[in-house]
CSV table of C-alpha atoms and ligand atoms in Angstrom, one decimal:
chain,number,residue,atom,x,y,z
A,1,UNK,CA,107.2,-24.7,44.8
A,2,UNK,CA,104.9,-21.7,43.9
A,3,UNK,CA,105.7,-18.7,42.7
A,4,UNK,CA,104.7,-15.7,44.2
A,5,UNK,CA,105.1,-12.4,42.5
A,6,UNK,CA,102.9,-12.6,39.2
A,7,UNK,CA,104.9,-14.6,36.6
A,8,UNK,CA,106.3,-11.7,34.0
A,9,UNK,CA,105.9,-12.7,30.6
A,10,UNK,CA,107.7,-11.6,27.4
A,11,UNK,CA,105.4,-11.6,24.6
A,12,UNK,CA,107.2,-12.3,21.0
A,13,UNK,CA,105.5,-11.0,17.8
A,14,UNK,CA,102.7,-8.9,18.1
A,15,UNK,CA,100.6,-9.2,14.9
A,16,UNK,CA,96.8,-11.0,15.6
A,17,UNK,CA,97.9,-13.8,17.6
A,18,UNK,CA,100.3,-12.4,19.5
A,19,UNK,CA,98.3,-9.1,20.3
A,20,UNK,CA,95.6,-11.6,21.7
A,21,UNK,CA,97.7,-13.3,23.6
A,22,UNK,CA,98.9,-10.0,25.8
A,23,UNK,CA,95.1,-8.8,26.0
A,24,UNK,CA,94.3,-12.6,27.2
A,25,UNK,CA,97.4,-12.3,29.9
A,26,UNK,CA,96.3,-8.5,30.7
A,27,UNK,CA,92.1,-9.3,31.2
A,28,UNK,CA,91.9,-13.1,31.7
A,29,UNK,CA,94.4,-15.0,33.1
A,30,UNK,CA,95.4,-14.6,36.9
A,31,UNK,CA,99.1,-14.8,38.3
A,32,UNK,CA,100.8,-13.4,35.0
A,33,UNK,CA,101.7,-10.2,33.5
A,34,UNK,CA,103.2,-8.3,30.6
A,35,UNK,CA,106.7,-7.6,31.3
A,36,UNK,CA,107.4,-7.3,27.9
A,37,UNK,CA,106.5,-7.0,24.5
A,38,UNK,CA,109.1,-7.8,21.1
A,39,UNK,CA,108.3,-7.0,17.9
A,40,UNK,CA,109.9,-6.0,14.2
A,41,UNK,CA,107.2,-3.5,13.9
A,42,UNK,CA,108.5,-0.6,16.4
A,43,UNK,CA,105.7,1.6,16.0
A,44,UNK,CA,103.5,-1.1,17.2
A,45,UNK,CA,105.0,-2.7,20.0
A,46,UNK,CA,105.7,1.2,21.2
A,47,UNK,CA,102.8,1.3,21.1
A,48,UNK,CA,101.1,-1.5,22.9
A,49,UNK,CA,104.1,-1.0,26.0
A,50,UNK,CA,102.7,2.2,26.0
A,51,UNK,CA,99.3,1.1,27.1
A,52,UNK,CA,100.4,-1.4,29.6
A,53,UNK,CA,101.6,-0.6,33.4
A,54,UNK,CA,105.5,-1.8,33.6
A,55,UNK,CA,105.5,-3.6,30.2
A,56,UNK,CA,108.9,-2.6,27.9
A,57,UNK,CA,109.1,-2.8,24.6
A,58,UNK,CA,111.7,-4.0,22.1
A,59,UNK,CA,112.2,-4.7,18.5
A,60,UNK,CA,114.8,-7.6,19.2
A,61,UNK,CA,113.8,-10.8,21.0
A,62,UNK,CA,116.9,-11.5,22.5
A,63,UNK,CA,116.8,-8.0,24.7
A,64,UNK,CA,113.5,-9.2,26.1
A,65,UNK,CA,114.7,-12.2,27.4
A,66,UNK,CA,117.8,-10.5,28.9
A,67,UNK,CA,115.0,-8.1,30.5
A,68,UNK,CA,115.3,-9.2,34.0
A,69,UNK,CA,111.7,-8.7,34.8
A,70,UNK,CA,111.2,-11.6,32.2
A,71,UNK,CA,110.5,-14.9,33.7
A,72,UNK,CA,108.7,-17.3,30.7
A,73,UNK,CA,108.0,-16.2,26.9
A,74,UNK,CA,105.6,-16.8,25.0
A,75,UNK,CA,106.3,-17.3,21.5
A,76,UNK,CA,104.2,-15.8,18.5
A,77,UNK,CA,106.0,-14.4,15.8
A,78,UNK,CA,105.7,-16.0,12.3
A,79,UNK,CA,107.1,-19.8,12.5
A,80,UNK,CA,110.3,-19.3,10.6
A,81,UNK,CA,111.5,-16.8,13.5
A,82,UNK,CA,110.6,-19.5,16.4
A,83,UNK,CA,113.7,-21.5,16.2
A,84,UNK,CA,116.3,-18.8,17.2
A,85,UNK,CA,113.9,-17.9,19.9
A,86,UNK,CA,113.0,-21.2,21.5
A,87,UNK,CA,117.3,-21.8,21.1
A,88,UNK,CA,117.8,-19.0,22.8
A,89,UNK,CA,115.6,-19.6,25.7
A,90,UNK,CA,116.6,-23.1,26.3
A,91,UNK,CA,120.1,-22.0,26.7
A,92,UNK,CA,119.3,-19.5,29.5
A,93,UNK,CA,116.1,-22.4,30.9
A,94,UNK,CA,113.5,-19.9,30.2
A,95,UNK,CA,110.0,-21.8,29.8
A,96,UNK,CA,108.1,-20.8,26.4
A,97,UNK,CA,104.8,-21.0,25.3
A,98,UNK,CA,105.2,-21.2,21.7
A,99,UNK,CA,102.6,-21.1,18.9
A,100,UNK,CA,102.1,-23.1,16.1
A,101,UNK,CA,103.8,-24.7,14.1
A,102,UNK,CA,106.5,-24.8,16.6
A,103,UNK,CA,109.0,-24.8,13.4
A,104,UNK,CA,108.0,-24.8,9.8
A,105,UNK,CA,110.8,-27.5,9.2
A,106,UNK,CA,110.9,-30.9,11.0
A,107,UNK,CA,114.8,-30.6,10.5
A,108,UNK,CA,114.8,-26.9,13.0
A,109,UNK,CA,112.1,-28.6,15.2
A,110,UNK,CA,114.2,-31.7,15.8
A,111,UNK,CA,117.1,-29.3,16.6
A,112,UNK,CA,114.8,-27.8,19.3
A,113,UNK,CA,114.2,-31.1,20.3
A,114,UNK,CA,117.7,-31.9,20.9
A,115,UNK,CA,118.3,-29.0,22.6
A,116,UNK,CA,115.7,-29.1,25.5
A,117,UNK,CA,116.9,-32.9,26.0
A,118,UNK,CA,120.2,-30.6,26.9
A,119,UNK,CA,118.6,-27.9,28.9
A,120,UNK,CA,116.9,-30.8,30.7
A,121,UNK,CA,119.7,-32.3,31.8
A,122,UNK,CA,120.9,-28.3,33.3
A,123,UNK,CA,117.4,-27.7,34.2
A,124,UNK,CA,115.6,-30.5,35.5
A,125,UNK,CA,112.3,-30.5,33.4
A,126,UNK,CA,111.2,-30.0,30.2
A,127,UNK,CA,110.5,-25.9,29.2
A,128,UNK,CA,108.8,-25.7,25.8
A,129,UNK,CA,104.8,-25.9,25.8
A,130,UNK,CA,103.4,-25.9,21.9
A,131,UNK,CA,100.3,-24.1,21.0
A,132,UNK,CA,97.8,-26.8,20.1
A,133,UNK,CA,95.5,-25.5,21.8
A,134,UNK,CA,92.7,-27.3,20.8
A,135,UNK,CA,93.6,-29.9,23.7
A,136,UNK,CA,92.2,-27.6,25.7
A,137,UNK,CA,89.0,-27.0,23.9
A,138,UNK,CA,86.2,-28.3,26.4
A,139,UNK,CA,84.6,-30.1,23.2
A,140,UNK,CA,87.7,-32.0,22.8
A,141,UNK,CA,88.8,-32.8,25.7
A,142,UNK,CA,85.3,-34.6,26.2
A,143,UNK,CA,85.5,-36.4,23.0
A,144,UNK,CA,89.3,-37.6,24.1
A,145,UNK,CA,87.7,-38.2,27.4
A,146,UNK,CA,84.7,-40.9,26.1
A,147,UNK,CA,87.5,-42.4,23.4
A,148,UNK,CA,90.1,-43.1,26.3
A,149,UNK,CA,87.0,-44.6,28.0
A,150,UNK,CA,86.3,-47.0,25.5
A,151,UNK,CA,82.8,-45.7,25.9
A,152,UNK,CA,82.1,-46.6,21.8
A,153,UNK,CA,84.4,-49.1,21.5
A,154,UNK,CA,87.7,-49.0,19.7
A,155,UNK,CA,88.2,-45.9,17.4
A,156,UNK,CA,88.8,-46.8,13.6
A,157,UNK,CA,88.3,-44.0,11.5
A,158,UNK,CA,88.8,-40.4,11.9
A,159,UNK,CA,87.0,-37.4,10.2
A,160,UNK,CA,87.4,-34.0,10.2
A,161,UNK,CA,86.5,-30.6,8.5
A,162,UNK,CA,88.3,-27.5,8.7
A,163,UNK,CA,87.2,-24.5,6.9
A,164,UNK,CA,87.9,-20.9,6.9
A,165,UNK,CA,86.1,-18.1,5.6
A,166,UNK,CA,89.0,-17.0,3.9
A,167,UNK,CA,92.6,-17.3,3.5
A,168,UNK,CA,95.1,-14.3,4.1
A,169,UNK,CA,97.1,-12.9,0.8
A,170,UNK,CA,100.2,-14.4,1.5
A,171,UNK,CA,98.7,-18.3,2.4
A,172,UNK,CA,100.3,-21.0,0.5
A,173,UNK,CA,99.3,-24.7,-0.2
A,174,UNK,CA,102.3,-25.8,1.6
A,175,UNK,CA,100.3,-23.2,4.6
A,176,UNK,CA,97.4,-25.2,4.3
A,177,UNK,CA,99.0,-28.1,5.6
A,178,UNK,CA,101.8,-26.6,8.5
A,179,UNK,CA,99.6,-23.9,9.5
A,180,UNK,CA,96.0,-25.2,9.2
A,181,UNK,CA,96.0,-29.1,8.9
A,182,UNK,CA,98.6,-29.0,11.5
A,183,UNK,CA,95.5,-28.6,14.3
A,184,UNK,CA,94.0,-31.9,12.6
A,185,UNK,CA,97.6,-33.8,13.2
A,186,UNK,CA,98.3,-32.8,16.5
A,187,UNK,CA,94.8,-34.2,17.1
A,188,UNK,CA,94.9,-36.9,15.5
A,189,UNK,CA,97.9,-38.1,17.7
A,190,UNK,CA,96.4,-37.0,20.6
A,191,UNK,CA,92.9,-38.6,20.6
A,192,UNK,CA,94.3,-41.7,19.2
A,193,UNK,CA,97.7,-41.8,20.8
A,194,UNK,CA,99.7,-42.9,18.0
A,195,UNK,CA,101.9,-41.6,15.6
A,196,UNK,CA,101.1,-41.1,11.9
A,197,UNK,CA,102.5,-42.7,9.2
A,198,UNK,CA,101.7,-42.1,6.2
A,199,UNK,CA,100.1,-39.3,4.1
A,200,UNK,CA,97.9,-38.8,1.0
A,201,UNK,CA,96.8,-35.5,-0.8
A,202,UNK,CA,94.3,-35.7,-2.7
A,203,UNK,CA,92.3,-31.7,-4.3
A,204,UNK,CA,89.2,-31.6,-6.4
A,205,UNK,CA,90.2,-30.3,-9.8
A,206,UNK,CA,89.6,-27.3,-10.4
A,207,UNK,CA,90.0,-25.8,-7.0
A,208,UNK,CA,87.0,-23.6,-5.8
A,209,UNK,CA,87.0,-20.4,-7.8
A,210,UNK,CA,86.4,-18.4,-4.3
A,211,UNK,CA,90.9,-19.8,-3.7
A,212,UNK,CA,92.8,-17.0,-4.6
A,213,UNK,CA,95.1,-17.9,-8.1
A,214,UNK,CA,97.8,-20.7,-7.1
A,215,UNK,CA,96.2,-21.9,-3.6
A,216,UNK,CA,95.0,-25.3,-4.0
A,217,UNK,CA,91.6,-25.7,-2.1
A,218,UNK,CA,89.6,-27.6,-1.2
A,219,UNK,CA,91.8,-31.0,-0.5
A,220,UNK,CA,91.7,-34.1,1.4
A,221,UNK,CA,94.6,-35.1,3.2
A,222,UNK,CA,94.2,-38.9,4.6
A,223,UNK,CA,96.4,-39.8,7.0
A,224,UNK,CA,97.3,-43.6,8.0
A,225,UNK,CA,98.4,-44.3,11.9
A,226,UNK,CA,100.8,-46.7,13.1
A,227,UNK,CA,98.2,-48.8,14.4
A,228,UNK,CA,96.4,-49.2,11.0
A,229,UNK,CA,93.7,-46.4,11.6
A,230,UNK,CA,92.3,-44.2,8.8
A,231,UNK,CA,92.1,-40.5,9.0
A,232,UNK,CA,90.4,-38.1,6.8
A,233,UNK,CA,90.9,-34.6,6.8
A,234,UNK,CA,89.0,-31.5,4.5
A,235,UNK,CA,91.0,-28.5,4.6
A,236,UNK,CA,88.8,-25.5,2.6
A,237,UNK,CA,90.6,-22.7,3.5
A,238,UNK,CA,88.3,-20.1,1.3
A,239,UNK,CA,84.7,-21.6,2.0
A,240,UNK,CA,83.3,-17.8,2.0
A,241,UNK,CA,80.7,-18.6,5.1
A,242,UNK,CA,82.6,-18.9,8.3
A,243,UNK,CA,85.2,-21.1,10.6
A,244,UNK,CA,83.9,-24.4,11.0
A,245,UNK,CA,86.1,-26.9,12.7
A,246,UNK,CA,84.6,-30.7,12.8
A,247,UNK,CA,85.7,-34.2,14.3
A,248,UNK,CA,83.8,-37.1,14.0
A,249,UNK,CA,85.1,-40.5,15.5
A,250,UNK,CA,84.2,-43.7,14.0
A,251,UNK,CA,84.3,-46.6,16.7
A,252,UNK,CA,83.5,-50.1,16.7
A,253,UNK,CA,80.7,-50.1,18.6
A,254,UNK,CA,79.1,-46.2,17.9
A,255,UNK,CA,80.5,-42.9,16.6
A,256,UNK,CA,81.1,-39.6,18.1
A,257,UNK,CA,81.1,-36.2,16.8
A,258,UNK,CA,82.0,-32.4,18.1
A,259,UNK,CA,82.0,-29.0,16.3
A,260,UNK,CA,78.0,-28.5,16.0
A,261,UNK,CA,76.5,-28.2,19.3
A,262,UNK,CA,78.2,-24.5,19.7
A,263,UNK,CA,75.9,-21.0,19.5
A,264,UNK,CA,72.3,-20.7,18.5
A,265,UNK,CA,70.4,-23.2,16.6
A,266,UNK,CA,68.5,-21.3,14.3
A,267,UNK,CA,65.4,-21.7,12.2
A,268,UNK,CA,65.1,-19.6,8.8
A,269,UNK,CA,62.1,-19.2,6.5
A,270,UNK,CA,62.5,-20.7,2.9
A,271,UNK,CA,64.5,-18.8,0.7
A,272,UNK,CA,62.8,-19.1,-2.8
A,273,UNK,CA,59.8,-21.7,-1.7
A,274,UNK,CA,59.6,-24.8,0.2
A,275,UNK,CA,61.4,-26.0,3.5
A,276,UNK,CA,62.9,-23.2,6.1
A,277,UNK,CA,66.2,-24.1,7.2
A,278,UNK,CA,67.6,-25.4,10.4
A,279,UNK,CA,71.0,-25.3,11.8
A,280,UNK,CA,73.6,-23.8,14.0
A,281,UNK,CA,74.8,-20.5,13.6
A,282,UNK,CA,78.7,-20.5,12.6
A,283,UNK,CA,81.0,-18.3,14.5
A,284,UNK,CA,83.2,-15.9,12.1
A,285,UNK,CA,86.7,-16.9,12.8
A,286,UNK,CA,89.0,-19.5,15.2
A,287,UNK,CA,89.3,-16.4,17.8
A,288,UNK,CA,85.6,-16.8,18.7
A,289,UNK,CA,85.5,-20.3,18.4
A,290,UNK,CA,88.3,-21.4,20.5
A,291,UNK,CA,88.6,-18.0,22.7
A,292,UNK,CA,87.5,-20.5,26.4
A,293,UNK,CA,90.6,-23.0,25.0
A,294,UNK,CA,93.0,-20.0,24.1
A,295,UNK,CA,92.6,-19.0,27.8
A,296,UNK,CA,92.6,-22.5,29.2
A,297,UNK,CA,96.1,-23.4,27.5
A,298,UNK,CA,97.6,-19.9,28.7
A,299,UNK,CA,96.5,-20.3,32.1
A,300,UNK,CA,97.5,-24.1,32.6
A,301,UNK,CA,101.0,-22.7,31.2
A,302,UNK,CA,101.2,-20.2,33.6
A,303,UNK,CA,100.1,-22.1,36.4
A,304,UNK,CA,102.5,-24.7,35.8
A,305,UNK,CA,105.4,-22.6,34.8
A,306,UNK,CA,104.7,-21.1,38.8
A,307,UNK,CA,104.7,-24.5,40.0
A,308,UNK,CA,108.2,-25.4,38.6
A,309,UNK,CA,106.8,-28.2,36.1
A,310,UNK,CA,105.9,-28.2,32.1
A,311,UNK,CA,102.7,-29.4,30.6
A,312,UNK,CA,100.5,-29.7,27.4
A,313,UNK,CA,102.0,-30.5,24.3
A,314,UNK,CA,105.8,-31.1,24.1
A,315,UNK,CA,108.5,-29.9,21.9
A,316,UNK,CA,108.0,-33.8,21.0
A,317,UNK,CA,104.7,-32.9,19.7
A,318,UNK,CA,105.6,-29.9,18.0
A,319,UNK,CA,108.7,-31.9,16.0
A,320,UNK,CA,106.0,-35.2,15.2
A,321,UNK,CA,103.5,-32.4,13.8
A,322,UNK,CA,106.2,-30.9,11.4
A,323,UNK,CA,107.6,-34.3,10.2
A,324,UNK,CA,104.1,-35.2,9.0
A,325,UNK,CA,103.6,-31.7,7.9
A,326,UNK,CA,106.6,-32.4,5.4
A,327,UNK,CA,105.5,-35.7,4.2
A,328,UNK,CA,101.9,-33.7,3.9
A,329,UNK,CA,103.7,-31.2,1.7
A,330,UNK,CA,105.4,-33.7,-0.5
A,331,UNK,CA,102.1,-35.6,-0.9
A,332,UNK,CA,100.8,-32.8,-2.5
A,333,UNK,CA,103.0,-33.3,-5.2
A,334,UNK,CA,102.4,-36.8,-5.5
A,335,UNK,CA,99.1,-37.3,-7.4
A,336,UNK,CA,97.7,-39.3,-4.4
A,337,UNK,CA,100.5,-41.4,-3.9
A,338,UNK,CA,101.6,-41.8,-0.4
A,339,UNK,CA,105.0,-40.1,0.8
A,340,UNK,CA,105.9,-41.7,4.4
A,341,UNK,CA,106.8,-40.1,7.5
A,342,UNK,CA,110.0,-39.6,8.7
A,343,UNK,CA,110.2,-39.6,12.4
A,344,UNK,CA,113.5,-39.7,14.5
A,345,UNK,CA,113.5,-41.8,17.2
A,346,UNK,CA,111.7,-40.2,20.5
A,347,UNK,CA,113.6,-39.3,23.2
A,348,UNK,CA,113.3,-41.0,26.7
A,349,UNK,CA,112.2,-37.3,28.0
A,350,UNK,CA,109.1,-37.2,26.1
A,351,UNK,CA,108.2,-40.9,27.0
B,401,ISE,C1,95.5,-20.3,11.8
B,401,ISE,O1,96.8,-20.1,12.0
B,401,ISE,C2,94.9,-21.2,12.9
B,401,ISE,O2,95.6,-21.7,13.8
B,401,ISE,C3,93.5,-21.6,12.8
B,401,ISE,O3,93.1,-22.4,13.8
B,401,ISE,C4,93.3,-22.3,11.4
B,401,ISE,O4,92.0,-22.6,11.3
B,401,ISE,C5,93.8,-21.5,10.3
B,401,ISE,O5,93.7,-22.2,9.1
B,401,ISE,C6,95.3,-21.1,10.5
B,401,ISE,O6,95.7,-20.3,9.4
């Protein structure tokens, strides 16, 4: 049954994701609003309460789910601070939208795992919706769309590209796999509805001088499926001219590719003599490029937290993704080699 009153939402962590996210709930998305705001940074969650009608403000996550003007939460403090959190809200069947990675460690993940199959039981339904939100990216979901169609035959091959301008100070190489390739796994599983298997790391040597000392970047990480298909993925996390985010599908019978039919195509005049240049432009960061999908995956969580049901991408999803994250991070210290994936076996509620 729907909900009436608006659906009040506890944001946790306020930092750039989570600051979006209440600006998203506040301007863009109907039948929600900040009740809350929790954040380690008092001056700044002061702050942004201060500047929202009826929204508290507290440094401990915990208090804001006790608030009782707190109906969901969504989740976006840094990923080692999600477990406790996501515990917590299962125990009391809060639903949560939580960003990724839903836990840095497969081992925490599969303990959230375990205990939403509990809360489910209490409950009813599952409660935690994961943050891949490029399932609800419109260039996506058609790709998915023709692939599920069979529309070029049977997919075989994978390629993708994800670059950023630049990585933050304190970005590691492990980051580069749970917090960026991450995106590429969850969909990779998704489009080809499969698990992965295996993992291989592979880096250009030396790394690009533009990757800050220690960061290994670029690399290719090529993933094998359980049905035998190949997927490559190049993670350049410092490629100094923009976000660019790429997915090409090889099929039997054709290919398919997204991530360059966005913003202007421009034409420029030679540089230093010859040919101008054509092309697209390239947005400056993921914000701009996936702002419609950000607002999509909020508003489909809303409207189904109202409605009494869960959807998107599971606490299944969010535990698969972190398994193959650690096999990912292991890889990298393999020379190539491949380190398998470790998967437990999936519960009957995420069939
Ligand atoms: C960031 O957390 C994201 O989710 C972006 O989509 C990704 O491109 C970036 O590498 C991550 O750090």
């Amino acid at each position: 049954m729907q909900q009436s009153a608006p659906l009040g939402v506890a944001v946790i962590g306020t930092g750039r994701m989570g600051g979006d996210h209440v600006r998203r709930i506040e301007r863009a998305i109907s039948g929600a609003r900040v009740a809350a705001v929790a954040d380690i940074d008092e001056d700044r969650v002061k702050a942004l309460a201060a500047g929202i009608d009826g929204c508290a403000a507290y440094t401990d996550p915990e208090a804001a789910l006790a608030d009782p003007a707190v109906d969901a939460l969504l989740v976006a403090s840094s990923g080692p601070a999600h477990e406790a959190v996501l515990l917590a809200a299962l125990e009391r069947g809060m639903p949560v939208l939580c960003e990724k990675p839903m836990t840095p460690e497969s081992s925490a993940a599969l303990r959230v795992v375990e205990a939403e199959v509990r809360a489910a039981e209490r409950f009813g339904r599952r409660l935690i919706q994961v943050g891949f939100m490029r399932r609800y990216d419109r260039d996506y979901q058609s790709l998915k769309r023709r692939l599920d169609e069979g529309r070029y035959g049977r997919p075989l091959m994978l390629h993708h590209q994800h670059r950023n301008p630049s990585s933050p100070p304190f970005f590691t190489s492990a980051m580069t796999i749970q917090d960026s390739v991450v995106h590429e796994i969850d969909v990779t599983r998704w489009l080809l509805d499969e698990e992965i298997t295996g993992v291989r790391v592979l880096r250009t040597s030396p790394s690009s001088a533009r990757a800050p000392e220690g960061l290994t970047d670029p690399q290719l990480v090529l993933f094998e499926t359980a049905g035998g298909r190949l997927v490559d993925t190049e993670i350049f996390v410092n490629c100094g001219f923009g976000y660019q985010v790429r997915c090409e599908a090889v099929c039997e019978s054709g290919t398919a590719r997204i991530g360059d039919d966005r913003g202007v195509v421009a034409n420029l005049p030679a540089g230093g003599g010859g040919a101008g240049f054509h092309g697209v432009d390239v947005v400056p960061g993921f914000e701009e490029r996936f702002e419609e999908a950000y607002d999509r995956e909020v508003q489909a969580w809303v409207d189904a937290v109202r409605r009494g049901e869960a959807v998107g991408p599971s606490a299944w999803d969010g535990y698969a993704a972190q398994a193959v994250c650690e096999a990912g991070v292991r890889a990298q210290g393999l020379g190539g080699d491949r380190a398998a994936v470790e998967l437990a076996e999936r519960p009957g509620l995420y069939a």
